[in-house]
Amino acid sequence: MGRDFRISVSHQSAPSSPRTPNSHRSSTPTTHDLSSPFSGIEGLERDELREAAYEVFFTACRSSPGFGGRNALSYYNASIDTADPYGACPDSPGKHNGVGTAVTSRVKRALGLKMLKRSPASRRTNSCGAVPMPTSPGSSTPDPSSPRFGFSVPLVSRTRRPRTSAEIMRQQMKVSEQSDNRLRKTLMRTLVGQMGRRAETIILPLELLRHLKPSEFSDTDEYHTWQRRQLKILEAGLVLHPSIPLDKMDAFAIKFKEILDSSDQKAIDTGKNSITMRALCNCVVSLAWRSPNGGSTDVCHWADGYPLNVHIYTSLLASIFDSKEETMVLDEVDELIELIKKTWSTLGINRCFHNLCFTWVLFEQFVATGQVEPDLLAASYTMLTEVASDAKKSDRDPYYLTMLAQALSSMNKWMEARLLNYHENFNKETIGLMENMLPLLFSLNKILEEDVPAYVVSSQDNADEFTGNKVDYYIRSSLKNAFDKMVENEDATDLMRNGEAGEASELLMKLAGKIEELAMKEKDTFSPLLKRWHPIAAGVAAVTLHTCYGGLLKQYLAGRSPLLNETLMVLQRAGKLEKNLVQLVVEDSVECDDGGRAIVREMVLYEVDTITYKQMKQWIQDRLSKGKENVLAAKQTETWNPKSKHEPHAYSAVEVVSFTKEALENFFDISITITEASFHFLIDALQTVLREYIAFVASCGTKQGCMPTLPPLTRCSRDSKFAKLWKRAACSVGVEDLNQILSGGDRSHHRPTTSRGTQRLYIRLNTLHYLVSQLQSLDKSVSMSPKVHRSSNRKPSSTSSSYFEPSLSMLRIACHHVSEVAAYRLIFIDSNSVLHSSLYVGGVGNMRINSALRVLKQNLTLLCAIVSERAQPMALKEVMRACFELFMRVLLAGGNNRMFCQLDHPAIEEDFDLLKSLFSTFLSADEVVEREAEVVQGVLALMGQSTEQLIEDFNSVATEPCGEDRKIPIPPTTANWSRSDANTILRVLCARKDRSANHFLKKTFHMAKRGTGVRAV
């Protein structure tokens, strides 16, 4: 390169990565998303600017070898010699009369660019693969003596010669030979006699309009289009974007605009005698030869206004890229740039503009070619060091500052867009591009912040903090974008809002796995690079992912009431994800000054255990509410009819048991470890439902409600009205007829007297025993379940043997209670006509127990047919107790209709033995019957004693509490009959048909005779 182009790379060189395979793209980078920093030129397309740039370039280089003269001269860079450290290598062919034969390029070596490494024959041929065409369509061999010959491209001979710089530029800028010939012809005509005229004094579009006629174009449309382009170039340089400010009301500008508008429909006449042409020349010359102070000037200004000059210049710089391999720079770049710099005076370009434009062109080519060549990015970084030096100068042009801010801002915007989503734009193979991009981005941001007054950025304490904060921002943004893309790909937003709970749960677990993969990709691929600028790059990434997933998890938990199993599986998976991300943060922050405490504090933990417990608790509360609803429904609808013949229990019990089983099964189906607290909370909730149902089943009254009220204590005398009436009835009717009347009539057919209400009590009893068996089975299943946490296998208390012990204990009490009520109802209410209302009425000999036993046997048989086998022993035992209680009440509190004497004892004892025998038959357990009969036999023993002995025993027992000297009160009735109970003995005396007993009761207690209504105590 020429002596004016200096690049220093000794202290700052951009890192590079291995070059990736080239993807051929169009040389017109209009499809990429890198926005141009320079304002557009109204009415001019990129191709039109490129053609104008070639015309300016050719005019500026017309005196250089290969651009003019009578012979087509070859060119080589005189600066490349053996003394130049950037010159040719010793093994190179040396200096030839051609271009591009040097083995190395000073510019490419300084920028770190590779040589094309194509064969010399390949480089010498037309880069487009075409043989140069003749000078004009009409002639194949031009006359050497013709003036045109000096501006022509010679024919290719069999021995191909090196291409000239003019040929390279024409082909690189895609200019046809016809356009090139017209340009050469115009310059030849313009410079006749003025070969020393400077290029910046030539208004090239005007000269082209003057010298080229429509006949030199293929048709009028082509000429019209060409003419419009030249006029548009003049408009852009003289009116729209002049280097010297122009008054909007300038007469020449207004006239030029009128001429331009008139050329819209057809081409204007450019002949020598054309008034329009003379007016156009007058306007253009007047506008171009203006000076800032209104004085005279020796330089015309028609293409040096911003941004026209920059568009033209960048079009020239873009020609250094090989047309076949667009990511590569031509090996002839040194000579081409030296020639391009000849346009500086025409375009108003200086070194600062050149360095900035060259930086932009390298970067734009990197983007336009698909970002596959990291060397172009590294070259942009190298050139940026020159731009940084230029930006520090004090004599900076205002237009340069504008251009600097626009170019660097555009580069910054493009690179930040990639880095803010680097997971989408980079991978393991292209991480080298990211490695080159980061220092470039930080450098240009530094220039913008320090050297561009109009550029505003957030204030930072120092460069290191600025860089670190930027990288932090890139990490968080890229991870957020990557997460959002995952959510979008899975259509998670709509699924979380409107999808089924199961689908949402599956999605969250799937996303957790993908986030772990993303975190590992970040750690292995990007964090080692980003750690150069951020000490805990991987930690920041982990925190970002943790926050993103946490937001989705919160939405999932709050949006609906999902199924417990799916929810807990999601929470368990979230807990595992959180553990892995926290571990990543801890590992990445080991070397931090604060040990990573600051970044860890950013993590709002999911609190999986707490949420899990709350979810479990809420689920159990829901089950509890549902169970209570079932119990309430049972209370309203249960009729206590058996479910079936083989299932003699209430249907509501089946529903309650099914509910309990289902709750336990669903609980154990949860795919997580069940904690002790959750397990016992569920058991307690289920027992609440069970106890409420058990209480409902057992709510059937009490045995006291079935027994008649005890009659008052009275003394019995031989002359009582009852005795007289009894004798009178016996004489007139006869004993057998009286027995039949008192027993209810016909005694030949004995049917069970069990009422429908008592049978419903039997169903209640069956229901309770059904619950007992089912709970015992459930308890066994729960104890053997592997899903219960080991510490949960302990029993609720040290003395219990079942998880459902409170319910089982309540069931045992309820079974006894219902059995007792059913038995007393059967004996005291249903069998009242044959037992309590008739037994021993009118005397023991008149109404024995035989008839009652036959009815009782039928009732017991019906009981065994209805009550389940498991419940029968208790039910029969309670019936036996009720019978024994009734038997004692007949003897001790039989009322005015019953009187006994000592001689009745054998008959009564015989009846009781028959009663015991009946129950021994049904219970098949004599020892049980004998144990329950002990109290009755004690009372019977009192019935066999003499009156004197009874009085003596009573006095002995009754005087102990109050002393011998005090008056004996009537002992209170406790209904706990026994041989040693004073009240029991007193009642035997009250029922005794004996003068001694009558005298004792009258004297001691002033007790009234039967029928006078003394209240019992």
PDB file of N, CA and C in Angstrom, residues 139-187:
ATOM      1  N   SER A 139     -16.234  -3.405 -34.753  1.00  0.00           N
ATOM      2  CA  SER A 139     -14.884  -3.723 -35.249  1.00  0.00           C
ATOM      3  C   SER A 139     -14.251  -4.757 -34.384  1.00  0.00           C
ATOM      4  N   SER A 140     -13.524  -5.680 -35.002  1.00  0.00           N
ATOM      5  CA  SER A 140     -12.841  -6.736 -34.276  1.00  0.00           C
ATOM      6  C   SER A 140     -11.393  -6.419 -34.059  1.00  0.00           C
ATOM      7  N   THR A 141     -10.783  -5.637 -34.964  1.00  0.00           N
ATOM      8  CA  THR A 141      -9.375  -5.278 -34.800  1.00  0.00           C
ATOM      9  C   THR A 141      -9.237  -3.795 -35.009  1.00  0.00           C
ATOM     10  N   PRO A 142      -9.111  -3.021 -33.965  1.00  0.00           N
ATOM     11  CA  PRO A 142      -9.013  -1.567 -34.116  1.00  0.00           C
ATOM     12  C   PRO A 142      -7.694  -1.165 -34.756  1.00  0.00           C
ATOM     13  N   ASP A 143      -7.758  -0.036 -35.385  1.00  0.00           N
ATOM     14  CA  ASP A 143      -6.561   0.509 -36.030  1.00  0.00           C
ATOM     15  C   ASP A 143      -5.631   1.049 -34.977  1.00  0.00           C
ATOM     16  N   PRO A 144      -4.365   0.557 -34.956  1.00  0.00           N
ATOM     17  CA  PRO A 144      -3.431   1.055 -33.930  1.00  0.00           C
ATOM     18  C   PRO A 144      -3.201   2.537 -34.003  1.00  0.00           C
ATOM     19  N   SER A 145      -3.385   3.096 -35.209  1.00  0.00           N
ATOM     20  CA  SER A 145      -3.155   4.534 -35.343  1.00  0.00           C
ATOM     21  C   SER A 145      -4.318   5.363 -34.879  1.00  0.00           C
ATOM     22  N   SER A 146      -5.458   4.706 -34.594  1.00  0.00           N
ATOM     23  CA  SER A 146      -6.643   5.443 -34.158  1.00  0.00           C
ATOM     24  C   SER A 146      -6.427   6.010 -32.776  1.00  0.00           C
ATOM     25  N   PRO A 147      -6.952   7.223 -32.524  1.00  0.00           N
ATOM     26  CA  PRO A 147      -6.831   7.806 -31.159  1.00  0.00           C
ATOM     27  C   PRO A 147      -7.510   6.973 -30.118  1.00  0.00           C
ATOM     28  N   ARG A 148      -8.499   6.184 -30.524  1.00  0.00           N
ATOM     29  CA  ARG A 148      -9.219   5.381 -29.548  1.00  0.00           C
ATOM     30  C   ARG A 148      -8.357   4.259 -29.001  1.00  0.00           C
ATOM     31  N   PHE A 149      -7.334   3.887 -29.774  1.00  0.00           N
ATOM     32  CA  PHE A 149      -6.596   2.687 -29.393  1.00  0.00           C
ATOM     33  C   PHE A 149      -5.931   2.813 -28.025  1.00  0.00           C
ATOM     34  N   GLY A 150      -5.520   4.023 -27.716  1.00  0.00           N
ATOM     35  CA  GLY A 150      -4.864   4.221 -26.428  1.00  0.00           C
ATOM     36  C   GLY A 150      -5.791   4.025 -25.249  1.00  0.00           C
ATOM     37  N   PHE A 151      -7.097   4.111 -25.453  1.00  0.00           N
ATOM     38  CA  PHE A 151      -8.071   3.927 -24.358  1.00  0.00           C
ATOM     39  C   PHE A 151      -8.772   2.583 -24.456  1.00  0.00           C
ATOM     40  N   SER A 152      -8.245   1.678 -25.244  1.00  0.00           N
ATOM     41  CA  SER A 152      -8.900   0.399 -25.477  1.00  0.00           C
ATOM     42  C   SER A 152      -8.219  -0.693 -24.694  1.00  0.00           C
ATOM     43  N   VAL A 153      -8.984  -1.741 -24.471  1.00  0.00           N
ATOM     44  CA  VAL A 153      -8.455  -2.937 -23.841  1.00  0.00           C
ATOM     45  C   VAL A 153      -7.993  -3.876 -24.934  1.00  0.00           C
ATOM     46  N   PRO A 154      -6.746  -4.200 -25.035  1.00  0.00           N
ATOM     47  CA  PRO A 154      -6.246  -5.017 -26.150  1.00  0.00           C
ATOM     48  C   PRO A 154      -6.821  -6.412 -26.108  1.00  0.00           C
ATOM     49  N   LEU A 155      -6.797  -7.100 -27.259  1.00  0.00           N
ATOM     50  CA  LEU A 155      -7.279  -8.456 -27.367  1.00  0.00           C
ATOM     51  C   LEU A 155      -6.351  -9.409 -26.637  1.00  0.00           C
ATOM     52  N   VAL A 156      -6.895 -10.514 -26.234  1.00  0.00           N
ATOM     53  CA  VAL A 156      -6.108 -11.507 -25.512  1.00  0.00           C
ATOM     54  C   VAL A 156      -5.384 -12.377 -26.513  1.00  0.00           C
ATOM     55  N   SER A 157      -4.134 -12.452 -26.374  1.00  0.00           N
ATOM     56  CA  SER A 157      -3.326 -13.316 -27.247  1.00  0.00           C
ATOM     57  C   SER A 157      -3.224 -14.682 -26.643  1.00  0.00           C
ATOM     58  N   ARG A 158      -2.559 -15.559 -27.351  1.00  0.00           N
ATOM     59  CA  ARG A 158      -2.433 -16.907 -26.828  1.00  0.00           C
ATOM     60  C   ARG A 158      -1.644 -16.925 -25.544  1.00  0.00           C
ATOM     61  N   THR A 159      -0.651 -16.052 -25.409  1.00  0.00           N
ATOM     62  CA  THR A 159       0.108 -15.914 -24.162  1.00  0.00           C
ATOM     63  C   THR A 159      -0.537 -14.787 -23.377  1.00  0.00           C
ATOM     64  N   ARG A 160      -1.261 -15.143 -22.364  1.00  0.00           N
ATOM     65  CA  ARG A 160      -2.020 -14.147 -21.627  1.00  0.00           C
ATOM     66  C   ARG A 160      -1.092 -13.286 -20.785  1.00  0.00           C
ATOM     67  N   ARG A 161      -1.369 -11.998 -20.785  1.00  0.00           N
ATOM     68  CA  ARG A 161      -0.606 -11.053 -19.995  1.00  0.00           C
ATOM     69  C   ARG A 161      -1.320 -10.751 -18.698  1.00  0.00           C
ATOM     70  N   PRO A 162      -0.602 -10.190 -17.708  1.00  0.00           N
ATOM     71  CA  PRO A 162      -1.266  -9.800 -16.452  1.00  0.00           C
ATOM     72  C   PRO A 162      -2.281  -8.696 -16.708  1.00  0.00           C
ATOM     73  N   ARG A 163      -3.375  -8.727 -15.901  1.00  0.00           N
ATOM     74  CA  ARG A 163      -4.394  -7.699 -16.038  1.00  0.00           C
ATOM     75  C   ARG A 163      -3.888  -6.390 -15.468  1.00  0.00           C
ATOM     76  N   THR A 164      -4.331  -5.308 -16.100  1.00  0.00           N
ATOM     77  CA  THR A 164      -4.012  -3.991 -15.551  1.00  0.00           C
ATOM     78  C   THR A 164      -4.975  -3.657 -14.437  1.00  0.00           C
ATOM     79  N   SER A 165      -4.620  -2.652 -13.661  1.00  0.00           N
ATOM     80  CA  SER A 165      -5.499  -2.204 -12.581  1.00  0.00           C
ATOM     81  C   SER A 165      -6.823  -1.712 -13.141  1.00  0.00           C
ATOM     82  N   ALA A 166      -6.809  -1.083 -14.303  1.00  0.00           N
ATOM     83  CA  ALA A 166      -8.041  -0.611 -14.921  1.00  0.00           C
ATOM     84  C   ALA A 166      -8.958  -1.772 -15.242  1.00  0.00           C
ATOM     85  N   GLU A 167      -8.367  -2.856 -15.783  1.00  0.00           N
ATOM     86  CA  GLU A 167      -9.173  -4.017 -16.104  1.00  0.00           C
ATOM     87  C   GLU A 167      -9.759  -4.642 -14.828  1.00  0.00           C
ATOM     88  N   ILE A 168      -8.933  -4.726 -13.795  1.00  0.00           N
ATOM     89  CA  ILE A 168      -9.415  -5.312 -12.533  1.00  0.00           C
ATOM     90  C   ILE A 168     -10.567  -4.508 -11.967  1.00  0.00           C
ATOM     91  N   MET A 169     -10.417  -3.179 -11.950  1.00  0.00           N
ATOM     92  CA  MET A 169     -11.473  -2.354 -11.370  1.00  0.00           C
ATOM     93  C   MET A 169     -12.749  -2.407 -12.190  1.00  0.00           C
ATOM     94  N   ARG A 170     -12.614  -2.403 -13.545  1.00  0.00           N
ATOM     95  CA  ARG A 170     -13.813  -2.468 -14.382  1.00  0.00           C
ATOM     96  C   ARG A 170     -14.584  -3.768 -14.125  1.00  0.00           C
ATOM     97  N   GLN A 171     -13.846  -4.863 -14.044  1.00  0.00           N
ATOM     98  CA  GLN A 171     -14.510  -6.137 -13.812  1.00  0.00           C
ATOM     99  C   GLN A 171     -15.060  -6.247 -12.382  1.00  0.00           C
ATOM    100  N   GLN A 172     -14.297  -5.732 -11.413  1.00  0.00           N
ATOM    101  CA  GLN A 172     -14.762  -5.792 -10.018  1.00  0.00           C
ATOM    102  C   GLN A 172     -16.022  -4.955  -9.800  1.00  0.00           C
ATOM    103  N   MET A 173     -16.099  -3.819 -10.556  1.00  0.00           N
ATOM    104  CA  MET A 173     -17.240  -2.931 -10.392  1.00  0.00           C
ATOM    105  C   MET A 173     -18.346  -3.206 -11.396  1.00  0.00           C
ATOM    106  N   LYS A 174     -18.183  -4.304 -12.162  1.00  0.00           N
ATOM    107  CA  LYS A 174     -19.231  -4.797 -13.066  1.00  0.00           C
ATOM    108  C   LYS A 174     -19.654  -3.738 -14.082  1.00  0.00           C
ATOM    109  N   VAL A 175     -18.664  -3.073 -14.637  1.00  0.00           N
ATOM    110  CA  VAL A 175     -18.904  -2.066 -15.671  1.00  0.00           C
ATOM    111  C   VAL A 175     -18.688  -2.728 -17.026  1.00  0.00           C
ATOM    112  N   SER A 176     -19.638  -2.546 -17.919  1.00  0.00           N
ATOM    113  CA  SER A 176     -19.513  -3.149 -19.248  1.00  0.00           C
ATOM    114  C   SER A 176     -18.453  -2.434 -20.073  1.00  0.00           C
ATOM    115  N   GLU A 177     -17.960  -3.133 -21.074  1.00  0.00           N
ATOM    116  CA  GLU A 177     -16.949  -2.520 -21.947  1.00  0.00           C
ATOM    117  C   GLU A 177     -17.537  -1.349 -22.720  1.00  0.00           C
ATOM    118  N   GLN A 178     -18.828  -1.441 -23.066  1.00  0.00           N
ATOM    119  CA  GLN A 178     -19.448  -0.335 -23.777  1.00  0.00           C
ATOM    120  C   GLN A 178     -19.430   0.928 -22.924  1.00  0.00           C
ATOM    121  N   SER A 179     -19.806   0.794 -21.610  1.00  0.00           N
ATOM    122  CA  SER A 179     -19.777   1.955 -20.726  1.00  0.00           C
ATOM    123  C   SER A 179     -18.354   2.460 -20.545  1.00  0.00           C
ATOM    124  N   ASP A 180     -17.420   1.522 -20.444  1.00  0.00           N
ATOM    125  CA  ASP A 180     -16.018   1.916 -20.288  1.00  0.00           C
ATOM    126  C   ASP A 180     -15.519   2.649 -21.517  1.00  0.00           C
ATOM    127  N   ASN A 181     -15.896   2.187 -22.689  1.00  0.00           N
ATOM    128  CA  ASN A 181     -15.466   2.853 -23.926  1.00  0.00           C
ATOM    129  C   ASN A 181     -16.067   4.240 -24.024  1.00  0.00           C
ATOM    130  N   ARG A 182     -17.343   4.369 -23.638  1.00  0.00           N
ATOM    131  CA  ARG A 182     -17.957   5.701 -23.690  1.00  0.00           C
ATOM    132  C   ARG A 182     -17.257   6.663 -22.738  1.00  0.00           C
ATOM    133  N   LEU A 183     -16.849   6.143 -21.566  1.00  0.00           N
ATOM    134  CA  LEU A 183     -16.143   6.994 -20.606  1.00  0.00           C
ATOM    135  C   LEU A 183     -14.791   7.420 -21.159  1.00  0.00           C
ATOM    136  N   ARG A 184     -14.074   6.494 -21.722  1.00  0.00           N
ATOM    137  CA  ARG A 184     -12.757   6.824 -22.301  1.00  0.00           C
ATOM    138  C   ARG A 184     -12.914   7.855 -23.424  1.00  0.00           C
ATOM    139  N   LYS A 185     -13.937   7.660 -24.262  1.00  0.00           N
ATOM    140  CA  LYS A 185     -14.156   8.589 -25.380  1.00  0.00           C
ATOM    141  C   LYS A 185     -14.440   9.988 -24.855  1.00  0.00           C
ATOM    142  N   THR A 186     -15.277  10.068 -23.790  1.00  0.00           N
ATOM    143  CA  THR A 186     -15.604  11.383 -23.225  1.00  0.00           C
ATOM    144  C   THR A 186     -14.363  12.062 -22.689  1.00  0.00           C
ATOM    145  N   LEU A 187     -13.544  11.317 -21.948  1.00  0.00           N
ATOM    146  CA  LEU A 187     -12.327  11.913 -21.388  1.00  0.00           C
ATOM    147  C   LEU A 187     -11.377  12.359 -22.495  1.00  0.00           C
TER     148      LEU A 187
END
